[in-house]
Amino acid sequence: MRGTLAQVMNWFGAPSRARRTDAPAGQVLFDDRPPTPAVRRRLDPEPPSPPPARWPETKLKVLGAIWGEGFLGPGGAEETLTLAKPLGLNQTHSVLNLGAGLGGATRALAAASGAWITGYETDPDLAEAAQALSEKHKLEKKAEIRPLDLANPQIRAGYYHHALALEALWRIPDKAPVLAALVGGVKPGGQVVLTDLALGPASPLAERAFNAWAQLEGVAPCLTGEKALTALLAKEGLDIRICEDITARHIGQTTAAWGSFVEELKRDRPARPFATQVVAEAERCLRRIDLMRSGRLRLLRWHAIRR
């Protein structure tokens, strides 16, 4: 991981350090030329309103370039379909997708299986952007994205055949109400697949590394260990069949995505705003992967049956 991300950091510099001004003659560190304005046709719609500060347009473009449109992390559609394979989805199924983000997984499931997928996202800005992407791809009904209010999570009880929750819990302090809504939304006997971050063995030395990672995530992680998470899932009505550590797979997917992206950067050096977001995302990933490689942070997968 360091080898690939180091190239990004060396090219663009760390966010907290001054930019290099001593580049060899002829070397372009950043292309700061303004983009050529597109010629608008008369029937073009009005430009969309400016995106919210936490999700600026350039950041979303960088995330899409690295992870694929609609995804905020590694794996993309291929990993989504791998995780959902035990569900055996078809066009007669309705599926709850918690932690929809920008809706990449929601749309991938709908397109591949024909099932009716409803994504729930706790960030209202992301939910709105995700639904706009579903509309763009003519999947606004088959892959609908709805906002979920953490203060009062409302999901239609007993409606969905199955559920898929992708890293939806680790940012939430009080997980029980959200889990209750998730499990309650699934029909008895339905399958539930979850992935989430969990703490590894405790270490006082890891506190500084966790704080650095949390700052880059922009949220306060609310993490616990595997046993506590598994017990909470069981308490909320799930019969746990499998609990699997998929950290190594996640690391491999991350490094592969960055490797491909770096090759693209070699061919087409981006402008400064794009480059700044690349560096920020590179540092976030590096901090997270370092914690995972040290065993202090794990990514787990659960497969369960709704009792």
JSON list of N, CA and C in Angstrom, two decimals, residues 88-94 109-110 112-116 142 161:
[
{"chain": "A", "resi": 88, "resn": "GLY", "atom": "N", "xyz": [-29.18, -14.95, -3.22]},
{"chain": "A", "resi": 88, "resn": "GLY", "atom": "CA", "xyz": [-29.87, -15.54, -4.36]},
{"chain": "A", "resi": 88, "resn": "GLY", "atom": "C", "xyz": [-30.93, -14.63, -4.95]},
{"chain": "A", "resi": 89, "resn": "LEU", "atom": "N", "xyz": [-30.60, -13.38, -5.17]},
{"chain": "A", "resi": 89, "resn": "LEU", "atom": "CA", "xyz": [-31.59, -12.38, -5.57]},
{"chain": "A", "resi": 89, "resn": "LEU", "atom": "C", "xyz": [-32.14, -12.62, -6.98]},
{"chain": "A", "resi": 90, "resn": "ASN", "atom": "N", "xyz": [-33.42, -12.30, -7.14]},
{"chain": "A", "resi": 90, "resn": "ASN", "atom": "CA", "xyz": [-34.04, -12.28, -8.46]},
{"chain": "A", "resi": 90, "resn": "ASN", "atom": "C", "xyz": [-35.09, -11.18, -8.50]},
{"chain": "A", "resi": 91, "resn": "GLN", "atom": "N", "xyz": [-35.79, -11.07, -9.62]},
{"chain": "A", "resi": 91, "resn": "GLN", "atom": "CA", "xyz": [-36.68, -9.93, -9.83]},
{"chain": "A", "resi": 91, "resn": "GLN", "atom": "C", "xyz": [-37.91, -9.94, -8.93]},
{"chain": "A", "resi": 92, "resn": "THR", "atom": "N", "xyz": [-38.14, -11.01, -8.19]},
{"chain": "A", "resi": 92, "resn": "THR", "atom": "CA", "xyz": [-39.30, -11.04, -7.28]},
{"chain": "A", "resi": 92, "resn": "THR", "atom": "C", "xyz": [-38.95, -10.53, -5.89]},
{"chain": "A", "resi": 93, "resn": "HIS", "atom": "N", "xyz": [-37.67, -10.28, -5.63]},
{"chain": "A", "resi": 93, "resn": "HIS", "atom": "CA", "xyz": [-37.23, -9.91, -4.29]},
{"chain": "A", "resi": 93, "resn": "HIS", "atom": "C", "xyz": [-37.22, -8.40, -4.08]},
{"chain": "A", "resi": 94, "resn": "SER", "atom": "N", "xyz": [-37.47, -8.02, -2.85]},
{"chain": "A", "resi": 94, "resn": "SER", "atom": "CA", "xyz": [-37.24, -6.64, -2.40]},
{"chain": "A", "resi": 94, "resn": "SER", "atom": "C", "xyz": [-36.13, -6.70, -1.36]},
{"chain": "A", "resi": 109, "resn": "LEU", "atom": "N", "xyz": [-26.82, -3.93, -7.51]},
{"chain": "A", "resi": 109, "resn": "LEU", "atom": "CA", "xyz": [-27.70, -5.04, -7.17]},
{"chain": "A", "resi": 109, "resn": "LEU", "atom": "C", "xyz": [-28.94, -5.06, -8.05]},
{"chain": "A", "resi": 110, "resn": "ALA", "atom": "N", "xyz": [-29.55, -3.89, -8.24]},
{"chain": "A", "resi": 110, "resn": "ALA", "atom": "CA", "xyz": [-30.75, -3.81, -9.05]},
{"chain": "A", "resi": 110, "resn": "ALA", "atom": "C", "xyz": [-30.47, -4.19, -10.50]},
{"chain": "A", "resi": 112, "resn": "ALA", "atom": "N", "xyz": [-28.00, -6.02, -11.73]},
{"chain": "A", "resi": 112, "resn": "ALA", "atom": "CA", "xyz": [-27.53, -7.40, -11.92]},
{"chain": "A", "resi": 112, "resn": "ALA", "atom": "C", "xyz": [-28.62, -8.44, -11.67]},
{"chain": "A", "resi": 113, "resn": "SER", "atom": "N", "xyz": [-29.51, -8.17, -10.70]},
{"chain": "A", "resi": 113, "resn": "SER", "atom": "CA", "xyz": [-30.47, -9.19, -10.29]},
{"chain": "A", "resi": 113, "resn": "SER", "atom": "C", "xyz": [-31.90, -8.91, -10.73]},
{"chain": "A", "resi": 114, "resn": "GLY", "atom": "N", "xyz": [-32.20, -7.66, -11.02]},
{"chain": "A", "resi": 114, "resn": "GLY", "atom": "CA", "xyz": [-33.57, -7.29, -11.32]},
{"chain": "A", "resi": 114, "resn": "GLY", "atom": "C", "xyz": [-34.43, -7.10, -10.08]},
{"chain": "A", "resi": 115, "resn": "ALA", "atom": "N", "xyz": [-33.81, -7.30, -8.89]},
{"chain": "A", "resi": 115, "resn": "ALA", "atom": "CA", "xyz": [-34.55, -7.13, -7.63]},
{"chain": "A", "resi": 115, "resn": "ALA", "atom": "C", "xyz": [-34.86, -5.66, -7.39]},
{"chain": "A", "resi": 116, "resn": "TRP", "atom": "N", "xyz": [-35.81, -5.42, -6.51]},
{"chain": "A", "resi": 116, "resn": "TRP", "atom": "CA", "xyz": [-36.18, -4.06, -6.13]},
{"chain": "A", "resi": 116, "resn": "TRP", "atom": "C", "xyz": [-35.37, -3.70, -4.88]},
{"chain": "A", "resi": 142, "resn": "LYS", "atom": "N", "xyz": [-36.23, 1.11, -9.24]},
{"chain": "A", "resi": 142, "resn": "LYS", "atom": "CA", "xyz": [-35.61, -0.18, -8.90]},
{"chain": "A", "resi": 142, "resn": "LYS", "atom": "C", "xyz": [-34.48, -0.01, -7.89]},
{"chain": "A", "resi": 161, "resn": "HIS", "atom": "N", "xyz": [-37.49, -8.85, 1.67]},
{"chain": "A", "resi": 161, "resn": "HIS", "atom": "CA", "xyz": [-37.10, -10.26, 1.71]},
{"chain": "A", "resi": 161, "resn": "HIS", "atom": "C", "xyz": [-35.74, -10.44, 2.35]}
]
